[in-house]
Amino acid sequence: MSIFLTALVGSATISSLVVCITAIHDQEKQKSAYFNLLAIATSCYMIGNLLEFTSYSDEAAIAGVKVAYLGIPFIPPLWYLCVREFCGVKIKNPLIVLGMMIIPLIISILSYTWESNHLLFSDFWYDSANHLSQIRFVEGPFYIVKQSYLHLFSLLGFLTIWKNYKNGSKKIKSQIILFLISSLIPIFSTLTYFVDIDSYIIDITPI
């Protein structure tokens, strides 16, 4: 089971890196800076998740989590910006875009300093079974801010999709449905978050 899950997470990470590299390489074709940044953030999340998943000590697991948090806080707002761009209602004011990134930046910084300020996490416990990392954090007072902020942009993204689906042409509606389905997969995984698989508690979002 450990080999299977490691291979599964590793394959998902490699796929994410391929998408990221392809997006950056072909940026002149698809011309979406938001998508490129989203691909980079997702790759950071995937790499960090793999490092944490395969770690052999609590220090290595925490290091993996910190790598993941270079991308995790930025994924929902960048996804929302991609949604608006896809639906033809792109946010063009750079000050608004920068303002949206302030909270994610704070979250990322707190993920590296939580041991001293205990704002994002207050404590953790670690267990490793069959070489699968099992690190769990005790939520700090800023954790609810993080969760609320990230879910807010997920909600705004789906509202934008729904509004443009109602008002769009038949061709646009078919494209929006595909976009919506691809978006529901990570959202569903995030809602399940931890799944008990043969006594292992696994974050299935990257898978």
PDB file of C-alpha atoms in Angstrom:
ATOM      1  CA  MET A   1       0.000   0.000   0.000  1.00  0.00           C
ATOM      2  CA  SER A   2       2.794   2.457   0.875  1.00  0.00           C
ATOM      3  CA  ILE A   3       4.534   1.853  -2.470  1.00  0.00           C
ATOM      4  CA  PHE A   4       1.246   2.269  -4.353  1.00  0.00           C
ATOM      5  CA  LEU A   5       0.324   5.526  -2.622  1.00  0.00           C
ATOM      6  CA  THR A   6       3.842   6.915  -2.992  1.00  0.00           C
ATOM      7  CA  ALA A   7       3.783   6.089  -6.717  1.00  0.00           C
ATOM      8  CA  LEU A   8       0.345   7.701  -7.033  1.00  0.00           C
ATOM      9  CA  VAL A   9       1.380  10.936  -5.337  1.00  0.00           C
ATOM     10  CA  GLY A  10       4.668  10.927  -7.256  1.00  0.00           C
ATOM     11  CA  SER A  11       2.826  10.544 -10.570  1.00  0.00           C
ATOM     12  CA  ALA A  12       0.500  13.416  -9.674  1.00  0.00           C
ATOM     13  CA  THR A  13       3.525  15.574  -8.832  1.00  0.00           C
ATOM     14  CA  ILE A  14       5.244  14.764 -12.119  1.00  0.00           C
ATOM     15  CA  SER A  15       2.037  15.546 -14.030  1.00  0.00           C
ATOM     16  CA  SER A  16       1.798  18.907 -12.269  1.00  0.00           C
ATOM     17  CA  LEU A  17       5.403  19.733 -13.151  1.00  0.00           C
ATOM     18  CA  VAL A  18       4.775  18.826 -16.804  1.00  0.00           C
ATOM     19  CA  VAL A  19       1.760  21.157 -16.904  1.00  0.00           C
ATOM     20  CA  CYS A  20       3.772  23.913 -15.209  1.00  0.00           C
ATOM     21  CA  ILE A  21       6.742  23.618 -17.584  1.00  0.00           C
ATOM     22  CA  THR A  22       4.469  23.404 -20.635  1.00  0.00           C
ATOM     23  CA  ALA A  23       2.480  26.460 -19.533  1.00  0.00           C
ATOM     24  CA  ILE A  24       5.606  28.545 -19.059  1.00  0.00           C
ATOM     25  CA  HIS A  25       7.178  27.298 -22.296  1.00  0.00           C
ATOM     26  CA  ASP A  26       4.033  28.062 -24.324  1.00  0.00           C
ATOM     27  CA  GLN A  27       3.130  31.282 -22.523  1.00  0.00           C
ATOM     28  CA  GLU A  28       3.139  33.244 -25.773  1.00  0.00           C
ATOM     29  CA  LYS A  29       0.358  30.974 -27.074  1.00  0.00           C
ATOM     30  CA  GLN A  30      -1.966  30.877 -24.104  1.00  0.00           C
ATOM     31  CA  LYS A  31      -0.992  34.374 -22.825  1.00  0.00           C
ATOM     32  CA  SER A  32      -2.271  33.916 -19.281  1.00  0.00           C
ATOM     33  CA  ALA A  33       0.066  35.058 -16.541  1.00  0.00           C
ATOM     34  CA  TYR A  34      -2.498  33.944 -13.963  1.00  0.00           C
ATOM     35  CA  PHE A  35      -2.499  30.391 -15.315  1.00  0.00           C
ATOM     36  CA  ASN A  36       1.312  30.295 -15.295  1.00  0.00           C
ATOM     37  CA  LEU A  37       1.396  31.471 -11.684  1.00  0.00           C
ATOM     38  CA  LEU A  38      -1.321  28.964 -10.779  1.00  0.00           C
ATOM     39  CA  ALA A  39       0.723  26.167 -12.355  1.00  0.00           C
ATOM     40  CA  ILE A  40       3.798  27.229 -10.353  1.00  0.00           C
ATOM     41  CA  ALA A  41       1.822  27.431  -7.094  1.00  0.00           C
ATOM     42  CA  THR A  42       0.278  24.024  -7.714  1.00  0.00           C
ATOM     43  CA  SER A  43       3.696  22.521  -8.432  1.00  0.00           C
ATOM     44  CA  CYS A  44       5.048  23.880  -5.134  1.00  0.00           C
ATOM     45  CA  TYR A  45       2.090  22.303  -3.351  1.00  0.00           C
ATOM     46  CA  MET A  46       2.610  18.963  -5.091  1.00  0.00           C
ATOM     47  CA  ILE A  47       6.368  18.847  -4.470  1.00  0.00           C
ATOM     48  CA  GLY A  48       5.924  19.773  -0.808  1.00  0.00           C
ATOM     49  CA  ASN A  49       3.174  17.200  -0.394  1.00  0.00           C
ATOM     50  CA  LEU A  50       5.404  14.486  -1.888  1.00  0.00           C
ATOM     51  CA  LEU A  51       8.315  15.483   0.368  1.00  0.00           C
ATOM     52  CA  GLU A  52       6.081  15.389   3.441  1.00  0.00           C
ATOM     53  CA  PHE A  53       4.444  12.148   2.337  1.00  0.00           C
ATOM     54  CA  THR A  54       7.758  10.299   1.956  1.00  0.00           C
ATOM     55  CA  SER A  55       9.659  11.870   4.868  1.00  0.00           C
ATOM     56  CA  TYR A  56      11.472   9.786   7.457  1.00  0.00           C
ATOM     57  CA  SER A  57      11.464  12.320  10.305  1.00  0.00           C
ATOM     58  CA  ASP A  58       9.337  15.119  11.707  1.00  0.00           C
ATOM     59  CA  GLU A  59      11.920  17.705  10.605  1.00  0.00           C
ATOM     60  CA  ALA A  60      11.756  16.472   6.992  1.00  0.00           C
ATOM     61  CA  ALA A  61       7.955  16.349   7.096  1.00  0.00           C
ATOM     62  CA  ILE A  62       7.738  19.938   8.365  1.00  0.00           C
ATOM     63  CA  ALA A  63      10.186  21.025   5.640  1.00  0.00           C
ATOM     64  CA  GLY A  64       7.888  19.436   3.054  1.00  0.00           C
ATOM     65  CA  VAL A  65       4.872  21.248   4.490  1.00  0.00           C
ATOM     66  CA  LYS A  66       6.744  24.541   4.276  1.00  0.00           C
ATOM     67  CA  VAL A  67       7.516  23.921   0.597  1.00  0.00           C
ATOM     68  CA  ALA A  68       3.837  23.139   0.008  1.00  0.00           C
ATOM     69  CA  TYR A  69       2.827  26.406   1.678  1.00  0.00           C
ATOM     70  CA  LEU A  70       4.784  28.338  -0.931  1.00  0.00           C
ATOM     71  CA  GLY A  71       1.873  27.438  -3.185  1.00  0.00           C
ATOM     72  CA  ILE A  72      -1.182  26.440  -1.101  1.00  0.00           C
ATOM     73  CA  PRO A  73      -2.312  29.947  -0.033  1.00  0.00           C
ATOM     74  CA  PHE A  74      -2.061  31.335  -3.569  1.00  0.00           C
ATOM     75  CA  ILE A  75      -3.973  28.606  -5.418  1.00  0.00           C
ATOM     76  CA  PRO A  76      -7.617  29.717  -4.737  1.00  0.00           C
ATOM     77  CA  PRO A  77      -7.136  33.441  -5.543  1.00  0.00           C
ATOM     78  CA  LEU A  78      -5.094  32.606  -8.646  1.00  0.00           C
ATOM     79  CA  TRP A  79      -7.752  30.094  -9.695  1.00  0.00           C
ATOM     80  CA  TYR A  80     -10.392  32.797  -9.231  1.00  0.00           C
ATOM     81  CA  LEU A  81      -8.388  35.172 -11.425  1.00  0.00           C
ATOM     82  CA  CYS A  82      -8.130  32.426 -14.062  1.00  0.00           C
ATOM     83  CA  VAL A  83     -11.887  31.878 -13.902  1.00  0.00           C
ATOM     84  CA  ARG A  84     -12.618  35.555 -14.461  1.00  0.00           C
ATOM     85  CA  GLU A  85     -10.121  35.698 -17.319  1.00  0.00           C
ATOM     86  CA  PHE A  86     -11.665  32.591 -18.914  1.00  0.00           C
ATOM     87  CA  CYS A  87     -15.165  34.070 -18.578  1.00  0.00           C
ATOM     88  CA  GLY A  88     -14.126  37.376 -20.154  1.00  0.00           C
ATOM     89  CA  VAL A  89     -14.351  39.460 -16.977  1.00  0.00           C
ATOM     90  CA  LYS A  90     -10.636  39.719 -16.213  1.00  0.00           C
ATOM     91  CA  ILE A  91      -9.581  41.898 -13.288  1.00  0.00           C
ATOM     92  CA  LYS A  92      -7.311  44.449 -14.947  1.00  0.00           C
ATOM     93  CA  ASN A  93      -6.482  46.659 -11.969  1.00  0.00           C
ATOM     94  CA  PRO A  94      -3.056  45.466 -10.694  1.00  0.00           C
ATOM     95  CA  LEU A  95      -3.685  47.024  -7.268  1.00  0.00           C
ATOM     96  CA  ILE A  96      -6.727  44.779  -6.766  1.00  0.00           C
ATOM     97  CA  VAL A  97      -4.713  41.722  -7.811  1.00  0.00           C
ATOM     98  CA  LEU A  98      -1.865  42.645  -5.462  1.00  0.00           C
ATOM     99  CA  GLY A  99      -4.359  43.255  -2.665  1.00  0.00           C
ATOM    100  CA  MET A 100      -5.760  39.760  -3.151  1.00  0.00           C
ATOM    101  CA  MET A 101      -2.283  38.315  -2.606  1.00  0.00           C
ATOM    102  CA  ILE A 102      -1.613  39.998   0.765  1.00  0.00           C
ATOM    103  CA  ILE A 103      -3.371  37.381   2.911  1.00  0.00           C
ATOM    104  CA  PRO A 104      -1.801  34.449   0.994  1.00  0.00           C
ATOM    105  CA  LEU A 105       1.616  36.048   1.468  1.00  0.00           C
ATOM    106  CA  ILE A 106       0.984  36.399   5.211  1.00  0.00           C
ATOM    107  CA  ILE A 107      -0.138  32.755   5.379  1.00  0.00           C
ATOM    108  CA  SER A 108       3.005  31.642   3.563  1.00  0.00           C
ATOM    109  CA  ILE A 109       5.196  33.645   5.962  1.00  0.00           C
ATOM    110  CA  LEU A 110       3.364  32.242   8.992  1.00  0.00           C
ATOM    111  CA  SER A 111       3.959  28.701   7.720  1.00  0.00           C
ATOM    112  CA  TYR A 112       7.680  29.370   8.126  1.00  0.00           C
ATOM    113  CA  THR A 113       7.439  31.136  11.495  1.00  0.00           C
ATOM    114  CA  TRP A 114       4.675  29.208  13.293  1.00  0.00           C
ATOM    115  CA  GLU A 115       7.146  27.590  15.718  1.00  0.00           C
ATOM    116  CA  SER A 116       7.791  30.994  17.292  1.00  0.00           C
ATOM    117  CA  ASN A 117       4.427  32.766  16.971  1.00  0.00           C
ATOM    118  CA  HIS A 118       1.972  29.788  16.952  1.00  0.00           C
ATOM    119  CA  LEU A 119      -0.463  31.772  14.792  1.00  0.00           C
ATOM    120  CA  LEU A 120      -1.034  29.350  11.934  1.00  0.00           C
ATOM    121  CA  PHE A 121      -0.246  26.184  13.888  1.00  0.00           C
ATOM    122  CA  SER A 122       0.241  25.843  17.625  1.00  0.00           C
ATOM    123  CA  ASP A 123       1.669  22.331  17.779  1.00  0.00           C
ATOM    124  CA  PHE A 124       2.033  19.082  15.832  1.00  0.00           C
ATOM    125  CA  TRP A 125       2.418  15.356  16.231  1.00  0.00           C
ATOM    126  CA  TYR A 126       4.179  12.949  13.925  1.00  0.00           C
ATOM    127  CA  ASP A 127       3.882   9.270  13.199  1.00  0.00           C
ATOM    128  CA  SER A 128       5.379   7.266  10.352  1.00  0.00           C
ATOM    129  CA  ALA A 129       3.970   3.884   9.388  1.00  0.00           C
ATOM    130  CA  ASN A 130       5.544   1.886   6.579  1.00  0.00           C
ATOM    131  CA  HIS A 131       7.508   4.968   5.500  1.00  0.00           C
ATOM    132  CA  LEU A 132       4.347   7.071   5.063  1.00  0.00           C
ATOM    133  CA  SER A 133       4.538  10.408   6.818  1.00  0.00           C
ATOM    134  CA  GLN A 134       1.711  11.132   9.230  1.00  0.00           C
ATOM    135  CA  ILE A 135       2.167  14.694  10.470  1.00  0.00           C
ATOM    136  CA  ARG A 136      -0.789  16.540  11.958  1.00  0.00           C
ATOM    137  CA  PHE A 137      -0.920  20.155  13.081  1.00  0.00           C
ATOM    138  CA  VAL A 138      -2.905  21.728  15.898  1.00  0.00           C
ATOM    139  CA  GLU A 139      -4.666  24.751  14.432  1.00  0.00           C
ATOM    140  CA  GLY A 140      -3.592  28.196  15.572  1.00  0.00           C
ATOM    141  CA  PRO A 141      -5.805  31.325  15.776  1.00  0.00           C
ATOM    142  CA  PHE A 142      -4.948  32.451  12.211  1.00  0.00           C
ATOM    143  CA  TYR A 143      -5.868  29.078  10.706  1.00  0.00           C
ATOM    144  CA  ILE A 144      -9.580  29.959  10.505  1.00  0.00           C
ATOM    145  CA  VAL A 145      -8.655  33.159   8.642  1.00  0.00           C
ATOM    146  CA  LYS A 146      -6.683  31.092   6.175  1.00  0.00           C
ATOM    147  CA  GLN A 147      -9.512  28.626   5.608  1.00  0.00           C
ATOM    148  CA  SER A 148     -12.176  31.327   5.294  1.00  0.00           C
ATOM    149  CA  TYR A 149     -10.113  33.369   2.839  1.00  0.00           C
ATOM    150  CA  LEU A 150      -9.293  30.411   0.599  1.00  0.00           C
ATOM    151  CA  HIS A 151     -12.854  29.072   0.544  1.00  0.00           C
ATOM    152  CA  LEU A 152     -14.135  32.580  -0.213  1.00  0.00           C
ATOM    153  CA  PHE A 153     -12.325  32.613  -3.554  1.00  0.00           C
ATOM    154  CA  SER A 154     -13.536  29.117  -4.347  1.00  0.00           C
ATOM    155  CA  LEU A 155     -17.096  30.343  -3.798  1.00  0.00           C
ATOM    156  CA  LEU A 156     -16.542  33.499  -5.843  1.00  0.00           C
ATOM    157  CA  GLY A 157     -15.094  31.410  -8.661  1.00  0.00           C
ATOM    158  CA  PHE A 158     -18.107  29.122  -8.823  1.00  0.00           C
ATOM    159  CA  LEU A 159     -20.502  32.093  -8.704  1.00  0.00           C
ATOM    160  CA  THR A 160     -18.626  33.646 -11.625  1.00  0.00           C
ATOM    161  CA  ILE A 161     -18.845  30.388 -13.563  1.00  0.00           C
ATOM    162  CA  TRP A 162     -22.575  30.063 -12.852  1.00  0.00           C
ATOM    163  CA  LYS A 163     -23.333  33.661 -13.852  1.00  0.00           C
ATOM    164  CA  ASN A 164     -21.496  33.343 -17.154  1.00  0.00           C
ATOM    165  CA  TYR A 165     -23.061  29.954 -17.843  1.00  0.00           C
ATOM    166  CA  LYS A 166     -26.547  31.442 -17.539  1.00  0.00           C
ATOM    167  CA  ASN A 167     -25.736  34.349 -19.847  1.00  0.00           C
ATOM    168  CA  GLY A 168     -23.397  32.583 -22.275  1.00  0.00           C
ATOM    169  CA  SER A 169     -23.897  31.148 -25.751  1.00  0.00           C
ATOM    170  CA  LYS A 170     -24.231  27.411 -26.388  1.00  0.00           C
ATOM    171  CA  LYS A 171     -20.533  27.130 -27.284  1.00  0.00           C
ATOM    172  CA  ILE A 172     -19.464  29.062 -24.192  1.00  0.00           C
ATOM    173  CA  LYS A 173     -21.752  26.928 -22.017  1.00  0.00           C
ATOM    174  CA  SER A 174     -20.116  23.709 -23.231  1.00  0.00           C
ATOM    175  CA  GLN A 175     -16.677  25.137 -22.443  1.00  0.00           C
ATOM    176  CA  ILE A 176     -17.823  26.337 -19.030  1.00  0.00           C
ATOM    177  CA  ILE A 177     -19.204  22.888 -18.158  1.00  0.00           C
ATOM    178  CA  LEU A 178     -15.803  21.303 -18.856  1.00  0.00           C
ATOM    179  CA  PHE A 179     -14.118  24.042 -16.832  1.00  0.00           C
ATOM    180  CA  LEU A 180     -16.567  23.485 -13.980  1.00  0.00           C
ATOM    181  CA  ILE A 181     -16.037  19.713 -13.919  1.00  0.00           C
ATOM    182  CA  SER A 182     -12.260  20.119 -13.810  1.00  0.00           C
ATOM    183  CA  SER A 183     -12.676  22.625 -10.967  1.00  0.00           C
ATOM    184  CA  LEU A 184     -14.983  20.399  -8.911  1.00  0.00           C
ATOM    185  CA  ILE A 185     -12.389  17.630  -8.656  1.00  0.00           C
ATOM    186  CA  PRO A 186      -9.894  19.524  -6.440  1.00  0.00           C
ATOM    187  CA  ILE A 187     -12.727  21.199  -4.525  1.00  0.00           C
ATOM    188  CA  PHE A 188     -14.286  17.825  -3.722  1.00  0.00           C
ATOM    189  CA  SER A 189     -10.900  16.492  -2.668  1.00  0.00           C
ATOM    190  CA  THR A 190     -10.334  19.520  -0.451  1.00  0.00           C
ATOM    191  CA  LEU A 191     -13.710  19.012   1.228  1.00  0.00           C
ATOM    192  CA  THR A 192     -12.855  15.371   1.953  1.00  0.00           C
ATOM    193  CA  TYR A 193      -9.288  16.477   2.813  1.00  0.00           C
ATOM    194  CA  PHE A 194      -8.257  13.475   4.884  1.00  0.00           C
ATOM    195  CA  VAL A 195      -9.323  10.010   3.817  1.00  0.00           C
ATOM    196  CA  ASP A 196      -8.703   6.827   5.789  1.00  0.00           C
ATOM    197  CA  ILE A 197      -7.033   4.364   3.401  1.00  0.00           C
ATOM    198  CA  ASP A 198      -6.030   1.078   5.010  1.00  0.00           C
ATOM    199  CA  SER A 199      -5.219   2.795   8.337  1.00  0.00           C
ATOM    200  CA  TYR A 200      -3.352   5.659   6.598  1.00  0.00           C
ATOM    201  CA  ILE A 201      -4.791   9.168   6.788  1.00  0.00           C
ATOM    202  CA  ILE A 202      -4.050  10.665   3.373  1.00  0.00           C
ATOM    203  CA  ASP A 203      -4.542  14.121   1.919  1.00  0.00           C
ATOM    204  CA  ILE A 204      -5.970  13.132  -1.480  1.00  0.00           C
ATOM    205  CA  THR A 205      -6.144  16.647  -2.946  1.00  0.00           C
ATOM    206  CA  PRO A 206      -2.934  16.324  -5.040  1.00  0.00           C
ATOM    207  CA  ILE A 207      -4.011  12.874  -6.278  1.00  0.00           C
TER     208      ILE A 207
END
